[in-house]
CSV table of C-alpha atoms in Angstrom, one decimal:
chain,number,residue,atom,x,y,z
A,1,MET,CA,-52.3,44.5,-49.8
A,2,LYS,CA,-50.1,45.7,-47.2
A,3,LYS,CA,-47.5,42.9,-47.7
A,4,VAL,CA,-46.7,40.7,-50.4
A,5,ARG,CA,-47.2,37.0,-49.4
A,6,LEU,CA,-44.3,35.1,-51.1
A,7,GLY,CA,-44.5,31.6,-52.0
A,8,ILE,CA,-41.1,30.1,-52.0
A,9,VAL,CA,-40.7,27.2,-54.4
A,10,GLY,CA,-37.5,24.8,-53.3
A,11,LEU,CA,-36.7,25.2,-49.7
A,12,GLY,CA,-32.9,24.4,-50.5
A,13,ALA,CA,-29.9,26.8,-49.6
A,14,GLN,CA,-31.2,29.6,-51.7
A,15,GLY,CA,-35.0,29.4,-50.6
A,16,GLY,CA,-34.1,28.8,-47.2
A,17,ALA,CA,-31.9,31.9,-47.1
A,18,TYR,CA,-34.9,33.9,-48.5
A,19,ALA,CA,-37.2,32.5,-45.9
A,20,GLU,CA,-34.7,33.5,-43.1
A,21,PHE,CA,-34.3,37.1,-44.5
A,22,ILE,CA,-38.1,37.6,-44.5
A,23,LYS,CA,-38.6,35.7,-41.0
A,24,GLU,CA,-35.9,38.2,-39.6
A,25,GLY,CA,-37.8,41.2,-40.8
A,26,ARG,CA,-35.1,42.1,-43.5
A,27,VAL,CA,-37.6,42.4,-46.0
A,28,ASN,CA,-39.9,45.5,-45.3
A,29,ASN,CA,-42.9,44.8,-47.3
A,30,MET,CA,-42.9,41.0,-47.5
A,31,GLU,CA,-43.7,37.8,-45.5
A,32,VAL,CA,-43.6,34.1,-46.4
A,33,GLY,CA,-47.1,32.9,-47.5
A,34,ALA,CA,-46.3,29.5,-48.1
A,35,ILE,CA,-43.4,26.9,-48.9
A,36,CYS,CA,-43.2,24.2,-51.6
A,37,ASP,CA,-40.9,21.3,-52.1
A,38,VAL,CA,-41.1,18.0,-53.6
A,39,ASP,CA,-38.7,16.5,-51.0
A,40,PRO,CA,-40.8,14.9,-48.0
A,41,GLU,CA,-37.8,15.6,-45.7
A,42,LYS,CA,-38.1,19.4,-46.2
A,43,LYS,CA,-42.0,19.3,-44.9
A,44,ALA,CA,-40.3,18.6,-41.5
A,45,VAL,CA,-37.8,21.3,-41.7
A,46,ALA,CA,-40.4,23.9,-42.7
A,47,GLU,CA,-43.0,22.8,-40.1
A,48,GLU,CA,-40.2,23.0,-37.5
A,49,LYS,CA,-38.8,26.6,-38.6
A,50,TYR,CA,-41.8,28.3,-40.0
A,51,PRO,CA,-44.8,26.3,-38.0
A,52,ASP,CA,-47.5,28.8,-39.3
A,53,VAL,CA,-46.6,28.7,-42.9
A,54,PRO,CA,-48.6,26.5,-45.2
A,55,PHE,CA,-46.5,23.6,-46.8
A,56,TYR,CA,-47.2,22.3,-50.3
A,57,ASP,CA,-45.4,19.5,-52.4
A,58,ASN,CA,-47.0,21.0,-55.6
A,59,TYR,CA,-46.4,24.5,-56.8
A,60,ILE,CA,-49.5,24.9,-58.8
A,61,GLU,CA,-51.7,23.7,-55.7
A,62,MET,CA,-49.8,26.5,-53.8
A,63,MET,CA,-50.3,29.2,-56.1
A,64,GLU,CA,-54.1,28.2,-56.4
A,65,SER,CA,-54.5,28.2,-52.5
A,66,GLY,CA,-55.1,31.8,-52.1
A,67,ASN,CA,-52.1,31.9,-49.7
A,68,VAL,CA,-49.5,33.6,-52.0
A,69,ASP,CA,-49.4,36.8,-54.2
A,70,ALA,CA,-46.1,36.0,-55.7
A,71,ILE,CA,-43.4,33.2,-56.0
A,72,VAL,CA,-39.8,32.9,-56.1
A,73,THR,CA,-38.4,30.1,-58.1
A,74,CYS,CA,-35.6,28.3,-56.2
A,75,VAL,CA,-35.4,25.2,-58.3
A,76,PRO,CA,-33.2,23.7,-61.0
A,77,HIS,CA,-32.5,26.0,-64.0
A,78,TYR,CA,-34.9,24.5,-66.5
A,79,LEU,CA,-38.0,24.8,-64.5
A,80,HIS,CA,-37.6,28.6,-64.1
A,81,PRO,CA,-39.5,29.8,-67.5
A,82,GLU,CA,-42.2,27.1,-67.1
A,83,MET,CA,-42.9,28.2,-63.2
A,84,GLY,CA,-42.6,31.8,-64.3
A,85,ILE,CA,-45.4,31.3,-67.1
A,86,GLU,CA,-47.6,29.2,-64.7
A,87,ALA,CA,-47.4,31.9,-62.2
A,88,LEU,CA,-48.2,34.8,-64.5
A,89,LYS,CA,-51.1,32.8,-66.0
A,90,ARG,CA,-52.6,32.7,-62.5
A,91,ASP,CA,-52.0,36.5,-62.1
A,92,ILE,CA,-49.4,35.6,-59.3
A,93,HIS,CA,-46.2,38.0,-59.4
A,94,ALA,CA,-43.1,36.0,-60.6
A,95,LEU,CA,-39.6,36.7,-59.1
A,96,VAL,CA,-37.4,34.0,-61.3
A,97,GLU,CA,-34.1,33.0,-59.8
A,98,LYS,CA,-31.0,33.5,-62.3
A,99,PRO,CA,-30.6,32.3,-64.8
A,100,ALA,CA,-33.9,32.9,-66.5
A,101,GLY,CA,-33.4,29.6,-68.1
A,102,VAL,CA,-31.1,27.2,-69.6
A,103,TYR,CA,-31.4,28.4,-73.4
A,104,THR,CA,-32.9,31.6,-75.1
A,105,LYS,CA,-35.5,29.6,-76.8
A,106,GLN,CA,-37.4,28.8,-73.5
A,107,VAL,CA,-36.7,32.2,-71.8
A,108,LYS,CA,-38.3,34.0,-75.1
A,109,GLU,CA,-41.3,32.1,-74.4
A,110,LEU,CA,-41.4,33.4,-70.8
A,111,ASN,CA,-40.9,36.9,-71.9
A,112,LYS,CA,-43.4,36.6,-74.6
A,113,PHE,CA,-46.1,35.4,-71.9
A,114,ALA,CA,-45.0,38.2,-69.5
A,115,ALA,CA,-45.5,40.7,-72.0
A,116,THR,CA,-49.2,39.7,-72.3
A,117,LYS,CA,-49.6,40.2,-68.5
A,118,PRO,CA,-48.0,43.9,-67.9
A,119,GLU,CA,-50.2,44.1,-64.7
A,120,VAL,CA,-48.4,41.2,-63.1
A,121,THR,CA,-45.0,41.8,-61.7
A,122,PHE,CA,-42.1,39.8,-63.4
A,123,GLY,CA,-38.8,40.2,-61.9
A,124,ILE,CA,-35.3,38.2,-61.8
A,125,MET,CA,-32.7,37.6,-58.9
A,126,PHE,CA,-30.0,39.8,-60.4
A,127,ASN,CA,-29.1,41.0,-56.9
A,128,GLN,CA,-25.6,42.6,-58.0
A,129,ARG,CA,-27.6,45.3,-59.8
A,130,THR,CA,-28.6,46.6,-56.4
A,131,ASN,CA,-24.8,46.8,-55.5
A,132,GLU,CA,-24.0,50.6,-55.1
A,133,LEU,CA,-20.6,49.8,-56.6
A,134,TYR,CA,-22.0,48.5,-60.3
A,135,GLN,CA,-24.7,51.1,-60.2
A,136,LYS,CA,-22.0,53.7,-59.9
A,137,VAL,CA,-20.1,51.9,-62.8
A,138,LYS,CA,-23.0,52.0,-65.0
A,139,GLU,CA,-23.8,55.7,-64.2
A,140,ILE,CA,-20.0,56.7,-65.1
A,141,ILE,CA,-20.4,54.8,-68.4
A,142,ASP,CA,-23.8,56.1,-69.2
A,143,ASN,CA,-22.8,59.8,-68.4
A,144,GLY,CA,-20.0,59.2,-70.9
A,145,GLU,CA,-17.4,60.2,-68.4
A,146,ILE,CA,-14.7,57.8,-69.8
A,147,GLY,CA,-16.2,58.4,-73.4
A,148,GLU,CA,-17.0,55.4,-75.9
A,149,ILE,CA,-15.7,51.9,-74.5
A,150,ARG,CA,-12.9,50.6,-76.4
A,151,ARG,CA,-12.3,47.3,-74.5
A,152,THR,CA,-13.7,45.5,-71.4
A,153,ASN,CA,-11.8,42.7,-69.5
A,154,TRP,CA,-13.3,40.7,-66.8
A,155,ILE,CA,-11.6,37.9,-64.9
A,156,ILE,CA,-13.8,36.1,-62.3
A,157,THR,CA,-12.5,33.0,-60.7
A,158,THR,CA,-13.7,33.6,-57.2
A,159,TRP,CA,-16.1,30.7,-57.6
A,160,TRP,CA,-14.0,27.9,-56.3
A,161,ARG,CA,-16.0,24.7,-55.7
A,162,PRO,CA,-14.5,21.4,-54.5
A,163,GLN,CA,-15.6,18.2,-56.1
A,164,GLY,CA,-17.7,17.6,-53.0
A,165,TYR,CA,-20.0,20.4,-54.1
A,166,TYR,CA,-20.8,18.7,-57.6
A,167,ASP,CA,-21.4,15.5,-55.6
A,168,GLN,CA,-24.1,16.9,-53.5
A,169,SER,CA,-27.0,15.8,-55.9
A,170,ALA,CA,-27.3,13.9,-59.2
A,171,TRP,CA,-28.6,17.0,-61.0
A,172,ARG,CA,-25.6,19.2,-60.3
A,173,ALA,CA,-23.1,19.9,-63.1
A,174,THR,CA,-25.1,17.8,-65.7
A,175,TRP,CA,-26.5,18.9,-69.0
A,176,GLU,CA,-29.8,17.5,-68.3
A,177,GLY,CA,-30.2,18.6,-64.8
A,178,GLU,CA,-28.5,22.0,-64.8
A,179,GLY,CA,-27.9,22.7,-68.4
A,180,GLY,CA,-24.1,23.8,-68.0
A,181,GLY,CA,-21.5,24.6,-65.3
A,182,VAL,CA,-20.0,27.7,-64.1
A,183,LEU,CA,-21.7,29.9,-67.0
A,184,VAL,CA,-25.4,29.0,-65.6
A,185,ASN,CA,-24.7,28.5,-62.0
A,186,GLN,CA,-22.2,30.9,-60.6
A,187,ALA,CA,-21.4,33.5,-63.4
A,188,PRO,CA,-24.8,34.7,-64.7
A,189,HIS,CA,-24.5,37.7,-62.3
A,190,GLN,CA,-21.3,38.9,-64.1
A,191,LEU,CA,-22.7,38.0,-67.4
A,192,ASP,CA,-25.7,40.3,-66.8
A,193,LEU,CA,-23.5,43.0,-65.1
A,194,LEU,CA,-21.3,43.1,-68.2
A,195,GLN,CA,-24.1,43.4,-70.7
A,196,TRP,CA,-26.2,45.9,-68.3
A,197,ILE,CA,-23.0,48.1,-68.2
A,198,ALA,CA,-21.3,47.5,-71.6
A,199,GLY,CA,-24.0,46.2,-73.8
A,200,MET,CA,-24.4,43.1,-75.8
A,201,PRO,CA,-21.5,42.1,-78.2
A,202,LYS,CA,-22.3,41.3,-81.9
A,203,LYS,CA,-19.7,38.0,-81.9
A,204,VAL,CA,-18.5,35.6,-79.4
A,205,TYR,CA,-15.5,33.2,-79.8
A,206,SER,CA,-14.6,31.0,-76.9
A,207,ASN,CA,-12.2,28.3,-75.6
A,208,VAL,CA,-14.3,26.3,-72.9
A,209,LYS,CA,-12.7,23.4,-70.8
A,210,TYR,CA,-15.3,20.6,-69.9
A,211,GLY,CA,-14.6,18.6,-66.7
A,212,TYR,CA,-11.1,20.2,-66.9
A,213,GLN,CA,-10.1,20.1,-63.1
A,214,ARG,CA,-13.4,18.3,-61.6
A,215,ASP,CA,-14.9,15.2,-62.5
A,216,ILE,CA,-18.1,16.8,-64.1
A,217,ALA,CA,-19.6,16.8,-67.7
A,218,VAL,CA,-20.0,20.4,-67.9
A,219,GLU,CA,-17.6,23.6,-67.9
A,220,ASP,CA,-15.5,24.6,-65.1
A,221,GLU,CA,-13.0,26.8,-67.0
A,222,VAL,CA,-14.0,29.6,-69.7
A,223,THR,CA,-12.2,32.1,-71.7
A,224,ALA,CA,-14.5,34.2,-74.1
A,225,MET,CA,-13.5,36.9,-76.5
A,226,PHE,CA,-16.4,39.4,-77.5
A,227,ASP,CA,-16.6,41.7,-80.5
A,228,TYR,CA,-18.9,44.5,-79.8
A,229,GLY,CA,-19.2,45.3,-83.6
A,230,ASN,CA,-17.9,48.9,-83.4
A,231,GLY,CA,-14.3,48.2,-82.8
A,232,ALA,CA,-14.5,47.5,-79.2
A,233,THR,CA,-13.4,44.0,-77.9
A,234,GLY,CA,-13.8,42.1,-74.5
A,235,VAL,CA,-12.5,39.3,-72.7
A,236,PHE,CA,-14.4,37.2,-70.0
A,237,ILE,CA,-12.7,34.6,-67.8
A,238,THR,CA,-14.1,32.4,-65.2
A,239,ALA,CA,-13.4,29.0,-63.6
A,240,THR,CA,-14.3,27.2,-60.6
A,241,HIS,CA,-10.9,25.7,-59.9
A,242,ASP,CA,-9.1,28.6,-58.7
A,243,VAL,CA,-8.8,28.3,-54.8
A,244,MET,CA,-7.2,31.8,-54.7
A,245,GLY,CA,-9.5,33.5,-56.9
A,246,THR,CA,-9.3,36.8,-58.7
A,247,ASP,CA,-12.2,39.3,-59.2
A,248,ARG,CA,-11.0,42.4,-61.7
A,249,PHE,CA,-13.3,44.1,-63.9
A,250,GLU,CA,-11.6,46.9,-66.5
A,251,ILE,CA,-13.4,48.9,-68.7
A,252,LEU,CA,-11.0,51.0,-71.1
A,253,GLY,CA,-12.7,54.0,-72.8
A,254,ASP,CA,-11.5,57.1,-75.1
A,255,ASN,CA,-11.3,59.3,-72.0
A,256,GLY,CA,-10.4,57.2,-69.3
A,257,LYS,CA,-10.3,53.8,-67.5
A,258,ILE,CA,-12.6,52.1,-64.7
A,259,VAL,CA,-11.0,49.3,-62.5
A,260,VAL,CA,-13.0,47.1,-60.3
A,261,ASP,CA,-11.2,45.2,-57.7
A,262,ASP,CA,-12.8,42.3,-55.6
A,263,SER,CA,-16.2,44.0,-56.4
A,264,LYS,CA,-15.3,46.4,-53.3
A,265,THR,CA,-12.9,49.0,-54.7
A,266,VAL,CA,-13.5,51.1,-58.1
A,267,THR,CA,-10.4,53.2,-59.3
A,268,ILE,CA,-11.6,55.9,-61.9
A,269,LYS,CA,-9.1,57.4,-64.1
A,270,ARG,CA,-10.3,60.3,-66.1
A,271,LEU,CA,-8.1,61.6,-68.9
A,272,LYS,CA,-7.5,65.3,-69.0
A,273,LYS,CA,-7.4,65.0,-72.9
A,274,PRO,CA,-8.7,62.2,-74.9
A,275,GLU,CA,-6.0,59.5,-75.7
A,276,SER,CA,-6.5,59.9,-79.4
A,277,GLU,CA,-5.6,63.9,-78.9
A,278,MET,CA,-2.5,63.0,-77.0
A,279,SER,CA,-1.6,60.4,-79.6
A,280,ALA,CA,-1.8,63.3,-82.2
A,281,THR,CA,-0.2,66.2,-80.4
A,282,MET,CA,2.3,65.0,-78.0
A,283,SER,CA,5.9,65.1,-78.8
A,284,MET,CA,8.3,62.4,-78.5
A,285,GLN,CA,9.9,64.1,-75.6
A,286,ASP,CA,6.8,64.3,-73.7
A,287,VAL,CA,6.3,60.5,-74.6
A,288,MET,CA,9.7,59.7,-73.1
A,289,GLU,CA,8.8,61.3,-69.7
A,290,ILE,CA,5.8,59.3,-69.3
A,291,PHE,CA,7.8,56.1,-70.3
A,292,MET,CA,10.2,57.3,-67.5
A,293,GLY,CA,7.4,57.3,-65.1
A,294,LYS,CA,6.9,61.1,-64.8
A,295,GLY,CA,3.7,63.0,-65.0
A,296,PRO,CA,0.9,60.6,-64.7
A,297,GLY,CA,-0.9,63.2,-62.6
A,298,GLU,CA,-0.9,65.6,-65.4
A,299,MET,CA,-2.3,63.1,-67.9
A,300,TYR,CA,-5.5,62.1,-65.6
A,301,ASP,CA,-7.2,62.6,-62.4
A,302,GLU,CA,-7.9,59.6,-60.2
A,303,GLU,CA,-10.6,58.5,-57.9
A,304,VAL,CA,-10.8,55.7,-55.7
A,305,ILE,CA,-14.3,54.6,-54.0
A,306,GLU,CA,-14.5,51.7,-51.5
A,307,PHE,CA,-17.7,50.0,-51.0
A,308,GLU,CA,-18.8,47.9,-47.9
A,309,SER,CA,-21.0,44.9,-48.7
A,310,VAL,CA,-23.2,43.0,-46.2
A,311,TRP,CA,-24.1,39.6,-47.0
A,312,GLY,CA,-27.7,39.1,-48.0
A,313,ALA,CA,-28.4,42.8,-48.2
A,314,GLN,CA,-28.4,42.7,-52.2
A,315,HIS,CA,-30.8,39.9,-52.3
A,316,THR,CA,-33.1,41.5,-49.7
A,317,ALA,CA,-32.9,44.7,-51.8
A,318,VAL,CA,-34.1,42.9,-55.0
A,319,MET,CA,-37.0,41.4,-53.0
A,320,GLU,CA,-38.0,44.6,-51.4
A,321,ASN,CA,-37.9,46.4,-54.8
A,322,PHE,CA,-39.9,43.5,-56.2
A,323,ALA,CA,-42.7,43.9,-53.4
A,324,ALA,CA,-42.8,47.6,-53.9
A,325,ASN,CA,-43.3,47.2,-57.6
A,326,VAL,CA,-46.2,44.9,-56.6
A,327,LEU,CA,-47.6,47.3,-54.0
A,328,ASP,CA,-46.9,50.6,-55.7
A,329,GLY,CA,-45.4,50.4,-59.0
A,330,THR,CA,-42.1,51.3,-57.8
A,331,PRO,CA,-39.7,50.6,-61.0
A,332,LEU,CA,-37.9,47.3,-61.1
A,333,LEU,CA,-34.3,47.3,-60.6
A,334,ALA,CA,-34.1,43.9,-62.5
A,335,PRO,CA,-37.1,43.4,-64.8
A,336,GLY,CA,-37.6,39.7,-65.7
A,337,SER,CA,-37.4,40.3,-69.3
A,338,ASP,CA,-33.8,41.3,-68.9
A,339,GLY,CA,-32.9,37.7,-68.1
A,340,ILE,CA,-32.5,36.8,-71.7
A,341,ASN,CA,-29.3,38.8,-72.3
A,342,GLY,CA,-27.1,36.8,-69.8
A,343,VAL,CA,-28.6,33.4,-71.0
A,344,ALA,CA,-27.9,34.4,-74.6
A,345,LEU,CA,-24.4,35.2,-73.7
A,346,ALA,CA,-23.9,31.9,-72.0
A,347,ASN,CA,-25.4,30.0,-75.1
A,348,ALA,CA,-22.9,31.7,-77.3
A,349,ILE,CA,-20.0,30.9,-75.2
A,350,HIS,CA,-21.1,27.3,-75.3
A,351,LEU,CA,-21.9,27.1,-78.9
A,352,SER,CA,-18.9,28.8,-80.0
A,353,SER,CA,-16.6,26.1,-78.1
A,354,TRP,CA,-18.8,23.3,-79.5
A,355,LEU,CA,-18.5,24.5,-83.1
A,356,GLY,CA,-15.0,25.5,-82.8
A,357,LYS,CA,-15.8,29.1,-84.3
A,358,GLU,CA,-17.0,32.4,-83.9
A,359,VAL,CA,-20.7,32.8,-83.3
A,360,GLU,CA,-23.0,35.8,-83.8
A,361,LEU,CA,-25.4,37.2,-81.7
A,362,PRO,CA,-28.6,37.2,-81.8
A,363,LEU,CA,-27.5,33.3,-81.9
A,364,ASP,CA,-29.2,30.4,-84.0
A,365,GLU,CA,-31.5,29.1,-81.2
A,366,ASP,CA,-32.5,26.1,-82.9
A,367,LEU,CA,-29.0,25.1,-83.5
A,368,TYR,CA,-28.0,25.5,-79.8
A,369,LEU,CA,-30.8,23.5,-78.7
A,370,ALA,CA,-29.9,20.9,-81.0
A,371,GLU,CA,-26.3,20.7,-79.6
A,372,LEU,CA,-27.3,20.9,-76.1
A,373,ASN,CA,-29.7,17.9,-76.7
A,374,LYS,CA,-26.7,16.0,-78.1
A,375,LYS,CA,-24.8,16.7,-75.1
A,376,ILE,CA,-27.7,15.5,-72.9
A,377,LYS,CA,-27.9,12.2,-75.0
A,378,GLU,CA,-24.2,11.5,-74.8
A,379,GLU,CA,-24.6,12.0,-71.1
A,380,LYS,CA,-27.2,9.3,-70.7
A,381,SER,CA,-25.4,6.9,-72.9
A,382,GLU,CA,-22.1,7.0,-70.6
């Protein structure tokens, strides 16, 4: 196999973008093997843009046609685990879109089945993991350069979506169709990066607003507090109604601090002495000098790194890495099994707000599913 023949399931915005990336030659070791969509109108689109690519209205038929080696699931979230399992069952490599699923119970089934097929590639589209900026932040944390983490703060409200976005199709922003709002649609990348870089919290407490500034059933405003179990805490804020938007991620450690602004600039402050040592040894005169704005350069070294981001480059990097794993065993940047962590965080944030109390991780999966089904039932009766 010289190139991986990718079957694109769902020719919407995302599937269409992937097809274009491949057509433009931006993914070295991949070609479009087939396209599948249940919408008859998409057939005409596919025939016009990709006349030599077979089109199917049934993804099982596509996988059994012999035209594809792998699939990518550009379909509603609930279908990701099911399609992933059906692909792996047929020894078809699976690249699952984020989130891996709506609730951990279904994602666990996918991971369990994937573990029985180690020879088949199973990846997830966590394109931000290919972002050099976040790779650098993870490297600094993993190397212990700022010591043990004390606190994480991420405010990510650059997900502005107008009402028209939600009105595009009936499944959007519904419990039955999408399984949630900003937590399952826009913010899975940040939830993944947060746990990838800082680890999973032990407890979650949240305040979530449903249909706060938009006429939707699901969440458009989230504030969550994390307890990492070792004294460290975190705050995660996201929303889809802030047209001006903020993207700022801070990690405070014993020996320094990392601040990421707009996912473009990283400021790393490395203390010359651990904060605990400064607290124990500094005289009040030294402290007064700091309060008066003197001597920060004597306390820490500062490094600022700017990163350029090309639209689509991170997605194509995941696809290229996925294909390389299929072709020659190159390690995956985003193994599919990692998808469960972000889903668990989103589930915990939802569950905490529904119950009005702190919830522990791993969460009670049956309780979450029961509460989710209540939401779906309420939605149907309205």
